[in-house]
CSV table of C-alpha atoms in Angstrom, one decimal:
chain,number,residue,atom,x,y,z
A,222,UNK,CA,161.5,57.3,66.7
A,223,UNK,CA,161.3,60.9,67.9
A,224,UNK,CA,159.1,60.3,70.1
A,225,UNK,CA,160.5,57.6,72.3
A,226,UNK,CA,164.3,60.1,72.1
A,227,UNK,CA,161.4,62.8,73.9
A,228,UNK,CA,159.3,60.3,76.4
A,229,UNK,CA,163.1,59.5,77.4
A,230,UNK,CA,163.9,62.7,78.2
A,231,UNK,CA,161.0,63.7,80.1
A,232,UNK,CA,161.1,60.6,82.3
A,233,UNK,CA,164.3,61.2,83.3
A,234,UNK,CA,163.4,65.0,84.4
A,235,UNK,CA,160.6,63.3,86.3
A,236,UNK,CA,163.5,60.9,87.4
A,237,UNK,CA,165.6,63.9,88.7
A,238,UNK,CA,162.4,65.8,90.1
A,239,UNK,CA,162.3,62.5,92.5
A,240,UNK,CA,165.9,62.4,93.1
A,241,UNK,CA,165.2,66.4,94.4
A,242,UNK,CA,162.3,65.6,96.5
A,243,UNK,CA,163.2,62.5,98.1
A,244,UNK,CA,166.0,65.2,99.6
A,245,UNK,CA,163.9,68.0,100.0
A,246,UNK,CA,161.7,66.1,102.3
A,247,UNK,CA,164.6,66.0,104.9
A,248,UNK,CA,163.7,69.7,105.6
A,249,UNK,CA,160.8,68.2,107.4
A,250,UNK,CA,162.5,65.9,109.9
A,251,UNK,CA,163.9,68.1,112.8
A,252,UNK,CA,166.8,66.3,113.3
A,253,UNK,CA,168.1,66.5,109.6
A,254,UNK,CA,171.0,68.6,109.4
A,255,UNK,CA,169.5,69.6,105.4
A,256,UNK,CA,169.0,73.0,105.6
A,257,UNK,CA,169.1,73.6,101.7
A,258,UNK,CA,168.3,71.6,98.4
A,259,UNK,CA,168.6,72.6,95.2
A,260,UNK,CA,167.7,71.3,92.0
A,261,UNK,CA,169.7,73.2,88.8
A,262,UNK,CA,172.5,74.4,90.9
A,263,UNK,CA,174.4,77.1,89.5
A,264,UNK,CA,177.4,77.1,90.7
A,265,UNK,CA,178.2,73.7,91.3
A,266,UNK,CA,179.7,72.9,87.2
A,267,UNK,CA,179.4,69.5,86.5
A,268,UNK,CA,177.4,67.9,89.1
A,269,UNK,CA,174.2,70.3,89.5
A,270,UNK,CA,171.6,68.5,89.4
A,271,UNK,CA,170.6,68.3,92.7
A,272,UNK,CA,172.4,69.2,95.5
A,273,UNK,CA,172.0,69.3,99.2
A,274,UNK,CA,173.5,71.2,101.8
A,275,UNK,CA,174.3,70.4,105.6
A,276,UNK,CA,174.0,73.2,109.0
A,277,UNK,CA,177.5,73.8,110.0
A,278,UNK,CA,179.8,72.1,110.5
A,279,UNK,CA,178.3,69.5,107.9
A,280,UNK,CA,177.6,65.6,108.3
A,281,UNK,CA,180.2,63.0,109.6
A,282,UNK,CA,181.4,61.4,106.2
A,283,UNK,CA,183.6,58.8,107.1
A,284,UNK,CA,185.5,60.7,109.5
A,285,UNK,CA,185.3,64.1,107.5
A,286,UNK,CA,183.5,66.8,107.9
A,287,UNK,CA,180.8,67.1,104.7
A,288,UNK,CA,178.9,70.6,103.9
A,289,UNK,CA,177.1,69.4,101.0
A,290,UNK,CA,176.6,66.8,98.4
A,291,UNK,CA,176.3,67.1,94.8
A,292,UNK,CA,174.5,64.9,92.6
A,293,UNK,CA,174.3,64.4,88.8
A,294,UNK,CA,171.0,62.3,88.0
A,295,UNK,CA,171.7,59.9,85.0
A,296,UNK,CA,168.6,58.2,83.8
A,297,UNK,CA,168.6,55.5,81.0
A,298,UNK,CA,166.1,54.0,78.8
A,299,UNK,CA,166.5,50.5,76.7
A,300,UNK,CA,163.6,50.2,73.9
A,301,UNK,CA,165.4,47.5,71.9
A,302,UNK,CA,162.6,45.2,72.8
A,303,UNK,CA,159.7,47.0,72.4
């Protein structure tokens, strides 16, 4: 049982890795406004996983101004039928 609770946990870092890089590679499209990623974030409590942050003054969110999203990768793993 162990073992499945740990291949669980190390697919979903592999899920978040992908989360991070599917971000990251916006730093390679000149006209991304990305100008940071992080994985891990410090100082964002709550919602550190990844985040990505926008050149000044941000992007257009629905008619606001955004500098930076925050995301909190949640990965989930059903072995009931194996």
């Amino acid at each position: 049982m162990a073992l499945k609770q740990v291949a669980a946990r190390i697919e979903g870092d592999v899920f978040q890795g992908m989360v991070f890089w599917l971000h990251a590679a916006m730093l390679l499209r000149p006209s991304s406004k990305v100008v940071r990623v992080s994985i891990e974030h410090d100082q964002a409590a709550g919602v550190d996983d990844v985040s990505v942050h926008y050149a000044a003054p941000g992007i257009n969110a629905g008619g606001r101004l955004c500098a930076a999203d925050y995301f909190q990768v949640k990965y989930h793993v059903d072995r009931s039928s194996e």
